[in-house]
Short mmCIF file of C-alpha atoms in Angstrom, two decimals:
data_model
loop_
_atom_site.label_atom_id
_atom_site.label_comp_id
_atom_site.label_asym_id
_atom_site.label_seq_id
_atom_site.Cartn_x
_atom_site.Cartn_y
_atom_site.Cartn_z
CA MET A 1006 133.97 111.30 90.57
CA ALA A 1007 131.96 110.20 93.48
CA LYS A 1008 129.20 112.07 94.44
CA ASN A 1009 128.61 113.72 98.27
CA LYS A 1010 126.49 111.95 100.49
CA GLY A 1011 123.76 114.62 100.04
CA ALA A 1012 121.37 116.08 102.71
CA ARG A 1013 118.60 113.12 102.97
CA ILE A 1014 119.23 110.62 105.60
CA ILE A 1015 117.36 107.35 106.47
CA ILE A 1016 115.80 107.52 110.01
CA THR A 1017 113.79 105.01 112.19
CA LEU A 1018 110.62 105.83 114.13
CA ARG A 1019 109.48 103.98 117.04
CA CYS A 1020 106.38 104.27 119.45
CA THR A 1021 106.59 106.37 122.37
CA ASN A 1022 103.65 104.77 124.30
CA CYS A 1023 104.58 101.06 124.11
CA LYS A 1024 108.40 101.24 123.53
CA LYS A 1025 108.45 97.68 122.28
CA THR A 1026 111.62 96.30 121.55
CA ALA A 1027 112.81 93.04 120.07
CA ASN A 1028 115.43 90.86 121.54
CA THR A 1029 118.97 90.80 120.33
CA ASN A 1030 118.48 88.01 117.80
CA GLY A 1031 115.55 90.10 116.04
CA LYS A 1032 112.79 87.58 117.25
CA ALA A 1033 109.40 88.60 118.92
CA ASP A 1034 109.05 89.27 122.67
CA ILE A 1035 106.73 86.82 124.17
CA ASN A 1036 104.96 87.49 127.33
CA TYR A 1037 103.94 83.82 128.48
CA SER A 1038 101.91 85.06 131.51
CA GLN A 1039 99.56 86.86 129.10
CA GLY A 1040 100.01 84.84 126.05
CA VAL A 1041 100.74 87.93 124.01
CA VAL A 1042 103.35 88.14 121.21
CA ALA A 1043 104.45 91.57 120.72
CA LYS A 1044 106.71 92.15 117.65
CA LYS A 1045 109.03 95.26 117.16
CA ILE A 1046 107.39 97.62 114.75
CA ASP A 1047 109.49 100.56 113.50
CA TYR A 1048 108.82 102.77 110.80
CA THR A 1049 111.56 103.98 108.31
CA THR A 1050 111.83 107.07 106.46
CA THR A 1051 114.00 109.62 105.27
CA LYS A 1052 114.48 113.35 106.12
CA ASN A 1053 116.30 116.47 104.89
CA ARG A 1054 118.98 117.25 107.94
CA ARG A 1055 119.46 120.75 106.64
CA ASN A 1056 115.62 121.51 106.83
CA THR A 1057 115.00 119.42 110.13
CA PRO A 1058 118.07 119.10 112.26
CA ASP A 1059 116.29 118.19 115.20
CA ARG A 1060 114.80 114.72 116.05
CA LEU A 1061 111.63 113.76 114.06
CA GLU A 1062 108.33 113.08 115.66
CA LEU A 1063 105.32 111.99 113.66
CA LYS A 1064 101.90 110.43 114.53
CA LYS A 1065 101.41 106.62 112.97
CA PHE A 1066 99.50 103.67 113.81
CA CYS A 1067 100.93 101.36 116.14
CA PRO A 1068 99.81 97.70 115.92
CA ASN A 1069 100.88 96.89 119.35
CA CYS A 1070 98.81 99.76 121.18
CA ASN A 1071 96.04 99.38 118.46
CA SER A 1072 95.92 103.42 118.14
CA HIS A 1073 97.63 106.33 116.33
CA THR A 1074 100.52 107.38 118.62
CA GLN A 1075 103.45 109.73 118.41
CA GLN A 1076 106.30 107.96 116.84
CA LYS A 1077 109.77 109.46 117.56
CA GLU A 1078 113.03 109.35 115.68
CA ILE A 1079 115.47 106.95 117.15
CA LYS A 1080 119.25 106.50 116.53
#
């Protein structure tokens, strides 16, 4: 007999300040005018959907911003 899915789901967190996104092929974004390579940095974690039904927001380190920033849950 198969078990049910459970309450824990995997979510992705992304920086709210820089909002860096990768191209559709998953490679890094390159800004040739400044010579900067900005990679897409996302954190993955799990949350209990029964205890926290709204979107999760944590403070994590963002290497693109080089500081601790708010990371929000994305779909």
